[in-house]
Coordinates of C-alpha atoms in Angstrom, one line a residue:
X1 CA 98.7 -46.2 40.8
X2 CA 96.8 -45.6 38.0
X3 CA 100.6 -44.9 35.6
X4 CA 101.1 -48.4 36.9
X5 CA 97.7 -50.0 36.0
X6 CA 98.1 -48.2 32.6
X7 CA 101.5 -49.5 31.8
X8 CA 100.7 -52.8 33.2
X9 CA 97.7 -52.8 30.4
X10 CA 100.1 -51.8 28.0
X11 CA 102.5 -54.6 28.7
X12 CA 99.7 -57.2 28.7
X13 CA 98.4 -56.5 25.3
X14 CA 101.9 -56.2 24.0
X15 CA 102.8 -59.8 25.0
X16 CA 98.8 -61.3 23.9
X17 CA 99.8 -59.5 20.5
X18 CA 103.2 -60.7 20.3
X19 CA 102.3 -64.5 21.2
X20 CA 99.0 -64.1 18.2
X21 CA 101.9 -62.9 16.1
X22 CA 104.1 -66.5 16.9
X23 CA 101.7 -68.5 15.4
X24 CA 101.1 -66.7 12.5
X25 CA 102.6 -68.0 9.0
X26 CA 105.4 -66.2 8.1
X27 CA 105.1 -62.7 5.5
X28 CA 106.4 -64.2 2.1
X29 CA 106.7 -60.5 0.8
X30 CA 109.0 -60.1 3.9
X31 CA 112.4 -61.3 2.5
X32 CA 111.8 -59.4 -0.8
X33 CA 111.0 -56.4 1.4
X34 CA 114.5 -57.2 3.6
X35 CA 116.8 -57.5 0.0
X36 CA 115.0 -54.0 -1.2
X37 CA 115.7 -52.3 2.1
X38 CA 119.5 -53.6 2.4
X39 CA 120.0 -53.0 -0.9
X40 CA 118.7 -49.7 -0.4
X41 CA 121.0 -49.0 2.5
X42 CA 124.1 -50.5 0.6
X43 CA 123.4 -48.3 -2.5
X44 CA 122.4 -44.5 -1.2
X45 CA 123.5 -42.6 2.3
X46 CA 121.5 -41.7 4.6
X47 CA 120.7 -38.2 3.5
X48 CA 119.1 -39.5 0.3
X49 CA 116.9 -41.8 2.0
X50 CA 115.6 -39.5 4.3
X51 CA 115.2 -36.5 1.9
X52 CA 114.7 -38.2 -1.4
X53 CA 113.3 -41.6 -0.2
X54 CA 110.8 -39.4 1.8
X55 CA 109.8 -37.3 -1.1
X56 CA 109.2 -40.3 -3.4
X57 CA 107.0 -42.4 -0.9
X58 CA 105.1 -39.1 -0.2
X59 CA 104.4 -38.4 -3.7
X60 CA 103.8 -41.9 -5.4
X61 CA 101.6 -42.6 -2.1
X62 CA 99.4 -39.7 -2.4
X63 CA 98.7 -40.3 -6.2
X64 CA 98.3 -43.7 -6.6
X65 CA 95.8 -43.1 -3.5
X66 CA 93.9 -40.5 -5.5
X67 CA 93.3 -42.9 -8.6
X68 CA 90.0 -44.7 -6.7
X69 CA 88.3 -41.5 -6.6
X70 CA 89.5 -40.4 -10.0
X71 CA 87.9 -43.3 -11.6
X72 CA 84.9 -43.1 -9.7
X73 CA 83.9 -40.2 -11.4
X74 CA 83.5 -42.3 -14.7
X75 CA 81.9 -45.3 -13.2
X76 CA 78.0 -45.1 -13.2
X77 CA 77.5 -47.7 -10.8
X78 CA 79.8 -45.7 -8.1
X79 CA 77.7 -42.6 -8.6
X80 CA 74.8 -43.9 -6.5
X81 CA 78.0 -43.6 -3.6
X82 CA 78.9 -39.8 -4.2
X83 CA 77.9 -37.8 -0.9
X84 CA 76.7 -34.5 -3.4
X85 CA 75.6 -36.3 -6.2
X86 CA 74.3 -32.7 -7.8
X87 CA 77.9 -31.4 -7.7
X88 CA 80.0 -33.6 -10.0
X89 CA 83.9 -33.3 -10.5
X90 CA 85.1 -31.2 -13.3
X91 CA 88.5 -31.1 -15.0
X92 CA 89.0 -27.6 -15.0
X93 CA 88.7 -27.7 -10.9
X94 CA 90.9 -31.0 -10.8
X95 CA 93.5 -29.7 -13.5
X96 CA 93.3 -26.2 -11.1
X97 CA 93.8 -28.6 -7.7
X98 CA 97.0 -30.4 -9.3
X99 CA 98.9 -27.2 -10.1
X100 CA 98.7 -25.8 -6.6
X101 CA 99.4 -29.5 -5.2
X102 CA 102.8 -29.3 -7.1
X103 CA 103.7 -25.8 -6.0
X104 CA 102.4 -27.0 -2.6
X105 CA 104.7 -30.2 -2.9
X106 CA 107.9 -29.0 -3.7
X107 CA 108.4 -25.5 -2.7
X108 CA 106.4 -26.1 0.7
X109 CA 106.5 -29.6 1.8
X110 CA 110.2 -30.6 -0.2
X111 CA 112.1 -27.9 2.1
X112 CA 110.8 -29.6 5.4
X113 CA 111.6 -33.2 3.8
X114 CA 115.1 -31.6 3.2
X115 CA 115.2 -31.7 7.4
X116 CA 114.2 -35.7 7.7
X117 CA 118.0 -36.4 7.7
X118 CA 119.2 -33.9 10.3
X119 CA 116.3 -34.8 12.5
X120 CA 116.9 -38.3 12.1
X121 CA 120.7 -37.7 13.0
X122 CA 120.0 -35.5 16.2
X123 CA 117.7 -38.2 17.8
X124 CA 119.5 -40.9 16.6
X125 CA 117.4 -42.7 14.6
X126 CA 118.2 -46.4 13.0
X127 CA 117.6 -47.0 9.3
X128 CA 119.1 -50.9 9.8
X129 CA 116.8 -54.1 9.1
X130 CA 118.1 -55.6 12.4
X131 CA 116.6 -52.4 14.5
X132 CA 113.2 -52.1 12.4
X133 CA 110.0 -52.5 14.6
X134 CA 107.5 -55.1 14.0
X135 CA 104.2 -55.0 12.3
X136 CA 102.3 -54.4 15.2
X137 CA 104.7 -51.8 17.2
X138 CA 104.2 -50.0 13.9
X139 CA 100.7 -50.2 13.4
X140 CA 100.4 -49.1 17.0
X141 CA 102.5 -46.0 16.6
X142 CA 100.7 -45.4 13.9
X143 CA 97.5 -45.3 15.5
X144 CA 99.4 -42.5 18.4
X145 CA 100.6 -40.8 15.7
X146 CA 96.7 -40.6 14.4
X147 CA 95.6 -39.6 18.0
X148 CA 98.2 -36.5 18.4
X149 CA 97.9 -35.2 14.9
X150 CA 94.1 -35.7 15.2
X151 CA 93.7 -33.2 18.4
X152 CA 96.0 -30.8 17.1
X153 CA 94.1 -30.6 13.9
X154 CA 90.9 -30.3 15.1
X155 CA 92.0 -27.1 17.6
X156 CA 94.0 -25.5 14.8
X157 CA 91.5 -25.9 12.1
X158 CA 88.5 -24.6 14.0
X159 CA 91.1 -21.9 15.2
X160 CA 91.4 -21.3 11.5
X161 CA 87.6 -21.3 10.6
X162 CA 87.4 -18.3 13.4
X163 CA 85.7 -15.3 11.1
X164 CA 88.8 -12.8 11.5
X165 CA 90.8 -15.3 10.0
X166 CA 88.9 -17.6 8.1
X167 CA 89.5 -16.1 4.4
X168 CA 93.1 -15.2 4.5
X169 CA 93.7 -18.4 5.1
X170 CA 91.6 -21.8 5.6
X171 CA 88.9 -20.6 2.7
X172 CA 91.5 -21.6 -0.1
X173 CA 90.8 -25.4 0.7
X174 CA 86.9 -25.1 1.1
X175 CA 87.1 -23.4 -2.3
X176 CA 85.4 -26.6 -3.0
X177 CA 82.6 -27.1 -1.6
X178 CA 82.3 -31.2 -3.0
X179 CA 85.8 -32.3 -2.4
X180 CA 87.5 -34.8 -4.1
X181 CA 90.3 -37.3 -3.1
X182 CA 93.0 -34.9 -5.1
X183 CA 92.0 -32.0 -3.2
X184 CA 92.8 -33.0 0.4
X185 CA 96.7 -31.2 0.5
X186 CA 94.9 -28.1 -2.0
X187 CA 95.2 -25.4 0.7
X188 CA 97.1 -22.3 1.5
X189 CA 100.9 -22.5 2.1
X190 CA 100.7 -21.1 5.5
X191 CA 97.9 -23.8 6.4
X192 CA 100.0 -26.5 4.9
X193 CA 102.6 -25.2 7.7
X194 CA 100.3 -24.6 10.6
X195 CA 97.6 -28.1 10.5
X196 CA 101.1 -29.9 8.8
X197 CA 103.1 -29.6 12.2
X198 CA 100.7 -32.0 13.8
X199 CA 101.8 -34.6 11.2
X200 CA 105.4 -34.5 12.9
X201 CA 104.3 -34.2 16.9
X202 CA 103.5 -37.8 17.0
X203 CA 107.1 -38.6 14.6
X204 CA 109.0 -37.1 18.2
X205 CA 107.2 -38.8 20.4
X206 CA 107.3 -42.2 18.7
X207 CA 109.9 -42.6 16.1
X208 CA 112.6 -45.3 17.0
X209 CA 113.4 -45.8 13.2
X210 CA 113.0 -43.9 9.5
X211 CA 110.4 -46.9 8.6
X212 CA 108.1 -45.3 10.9
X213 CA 108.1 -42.1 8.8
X214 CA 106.8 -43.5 5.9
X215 CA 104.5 -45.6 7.6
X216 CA 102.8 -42.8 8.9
X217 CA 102.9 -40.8 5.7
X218 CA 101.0 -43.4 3.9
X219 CA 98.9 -43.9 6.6
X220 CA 98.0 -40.1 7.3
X221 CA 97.7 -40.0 3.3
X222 CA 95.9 -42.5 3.4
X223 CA 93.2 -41.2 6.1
X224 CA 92.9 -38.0 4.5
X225 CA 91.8 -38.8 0.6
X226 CA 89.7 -40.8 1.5
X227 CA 87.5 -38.5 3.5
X228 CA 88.1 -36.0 0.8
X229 CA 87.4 -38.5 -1.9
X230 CA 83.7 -37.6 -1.8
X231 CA 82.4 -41.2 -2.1
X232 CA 80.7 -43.5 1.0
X233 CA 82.1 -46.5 -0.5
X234 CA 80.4 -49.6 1.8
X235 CA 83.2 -52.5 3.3
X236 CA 85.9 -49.5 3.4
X237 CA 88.3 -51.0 5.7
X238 CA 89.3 -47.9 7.4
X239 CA 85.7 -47.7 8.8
X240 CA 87.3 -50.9 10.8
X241 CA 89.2 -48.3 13.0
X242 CA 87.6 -47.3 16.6
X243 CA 86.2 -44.1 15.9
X244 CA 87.1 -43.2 12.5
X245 CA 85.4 -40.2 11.0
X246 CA 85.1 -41.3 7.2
X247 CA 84.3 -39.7 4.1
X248 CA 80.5 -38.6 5.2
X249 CA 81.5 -37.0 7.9
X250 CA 84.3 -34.9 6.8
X251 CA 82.1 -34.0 3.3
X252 CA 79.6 -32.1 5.8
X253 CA 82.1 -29.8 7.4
X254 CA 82.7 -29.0 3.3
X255 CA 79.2 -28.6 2.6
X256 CA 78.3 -26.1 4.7
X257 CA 82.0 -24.6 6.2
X258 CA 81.4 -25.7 10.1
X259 CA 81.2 -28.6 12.5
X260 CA 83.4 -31.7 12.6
X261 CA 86.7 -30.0 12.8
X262 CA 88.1 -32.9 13.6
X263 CA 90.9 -35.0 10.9
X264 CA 90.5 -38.9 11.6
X265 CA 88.2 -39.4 14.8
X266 CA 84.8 -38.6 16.3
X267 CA 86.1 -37.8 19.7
X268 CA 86.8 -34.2 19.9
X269 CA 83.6 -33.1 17.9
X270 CA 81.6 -35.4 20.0
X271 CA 83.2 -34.0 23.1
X272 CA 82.8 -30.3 22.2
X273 CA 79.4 -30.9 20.2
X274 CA 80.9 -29.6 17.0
X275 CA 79.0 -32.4 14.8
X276 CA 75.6 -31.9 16.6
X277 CA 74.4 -29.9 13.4
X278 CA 76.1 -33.1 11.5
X279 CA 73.5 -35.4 13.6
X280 CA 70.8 -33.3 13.1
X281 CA 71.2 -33.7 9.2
X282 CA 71.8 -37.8 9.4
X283 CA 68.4 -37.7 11.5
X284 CA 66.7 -36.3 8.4
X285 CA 68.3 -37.5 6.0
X286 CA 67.1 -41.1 8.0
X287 CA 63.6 -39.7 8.0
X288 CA 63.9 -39.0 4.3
X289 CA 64.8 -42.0 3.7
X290 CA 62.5 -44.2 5.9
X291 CA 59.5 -42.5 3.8
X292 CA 60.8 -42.8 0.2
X293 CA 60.5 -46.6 1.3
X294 CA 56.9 -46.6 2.6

């Protein structure tokens, strides 16, 4: 009964979304978008749209993502928005983060990529125009790919903060203790392998076409830099999302190397009582604040 009720949900908000979506004005970027994509699909085979395509979206996303923060650190005015304003970025720690990114990116990460194809092949997975999901079926697996990847990080990286285990592995990323957006793939190869499978749990369970897998890369990309990025920028969309973590909360687990475990939600902290040493800290930070202004 309760599958049924669930489904029936399910169904409901489908169609509501679906008739919102009919009266919407049309994308103009969309028949720019369809020419790239045929175009693409006319001019490469599928192996180097999975393994090359993948590679280039994951890359040009994840930098072009990290120039915010990067320029942040020169503004003045965003200064007053930096979560450890007494710990500034230097370049010899950035200069440090992008070598081991690059090692990190193509002799860890570009040898899975090199599997998109053959995964894409067993499950039999369209690349075609005609068979790509709309916005919102996207969006929505998106947000299940968020919800899979997000409990299997949070068990897995407090698995990895346990004290028998903690500096072989997991201390390399909170070598910083002020992270920056750049720093959020800076880790250990082996923990780029063990909290990186979570990335591809909610790719089996959802994926019905190759779009999806660089949807989710930008969004997981996305997610993570910016609660690296160090900065509590006010109107940041993402805090729009139902439940989001952000950049404040993640830059605590940083600052003192426990609590909020968790990658993109509140849930699983909240549930275990992982972030009550992070409400403690808002409290006074609140008190702090409410006596400055008297």
């Amino acid at each position: 009964m309760a599958m049924n009720d669930s489904v029936n949900i399910l169904n409901s908000a489908y169609l509501a979304v679906e008739y919102i979506d009919s009266f919407l004005p049309d994308n103009p970027l969309q028949q720019p978008f369809k020419n790239a994509w045929n175009y693409m699909l006319d001019n490469y085979t599928k192996f180097q749209i999975a393994t090359w395509g993948s590679l280039i979206v994951h890359e040009v996303s994840y930098f072009l993502l990290c120039v915010p923060g990067f320029i942040f650190q020169f503004i003045p005015y965003m200064q007053k928005y930096k979560i450890q304003q007494d710990k500034p970025e230097t370049w010899e720690k950035q200069w440090k983060c992008f070598k081991t990114l690059l090692f990190n990116h193509f002799f860890i990460q570009l040898p899975l990529i090199c599997g998109t194809y053959y995964f894409t092949e067993y499950f039999n997975i369209p690349y075609g125009w005609e068979e790509m999901p709309r916005w919102y079926i996207l969006v929505g697996q998106c947000f299940g790919c968020a919800v899979i990847e997000d409990a299997w990080h949070y068990f897995l990286h407090r698995l990895l903060h346990h004290k028998r285990i903690y500096k072989y592995i997991h201390k390399v990323h909170h070598e910083f203790v002020s992270p920056f957006g750049m720093q959020a793939e800076y880790a250990h190869p082996l923990e780029t392998l063990i909290l990186g499978a979570g990335f591809f749990i909610g790719i089996v369970v959802f994926c019905n076409h190759v779009v999806l897998l660089w949807a989710w890369v930008i969004c997981r990309l996305m997610e993570t830099i910016d609660v690296h990025s160090g900065y509590d920028v006010p109107l940041n969309p993402l805090h729009l999302v139902p439940f989001y973590a952000g950049a404040r909360f993640h830059d605590f687990h940083h600052m003192n190397f426990i609590g909020n475990y968790a990658s993109t939600f509140t849930w699983w902290d909240r549930l275990f009582g992982t972030d009550s040493q992070f409400i403690a800290y808002q409290e006074k930070e609140k008190k702090k604040q409410c006596l400055t202004k008297k």
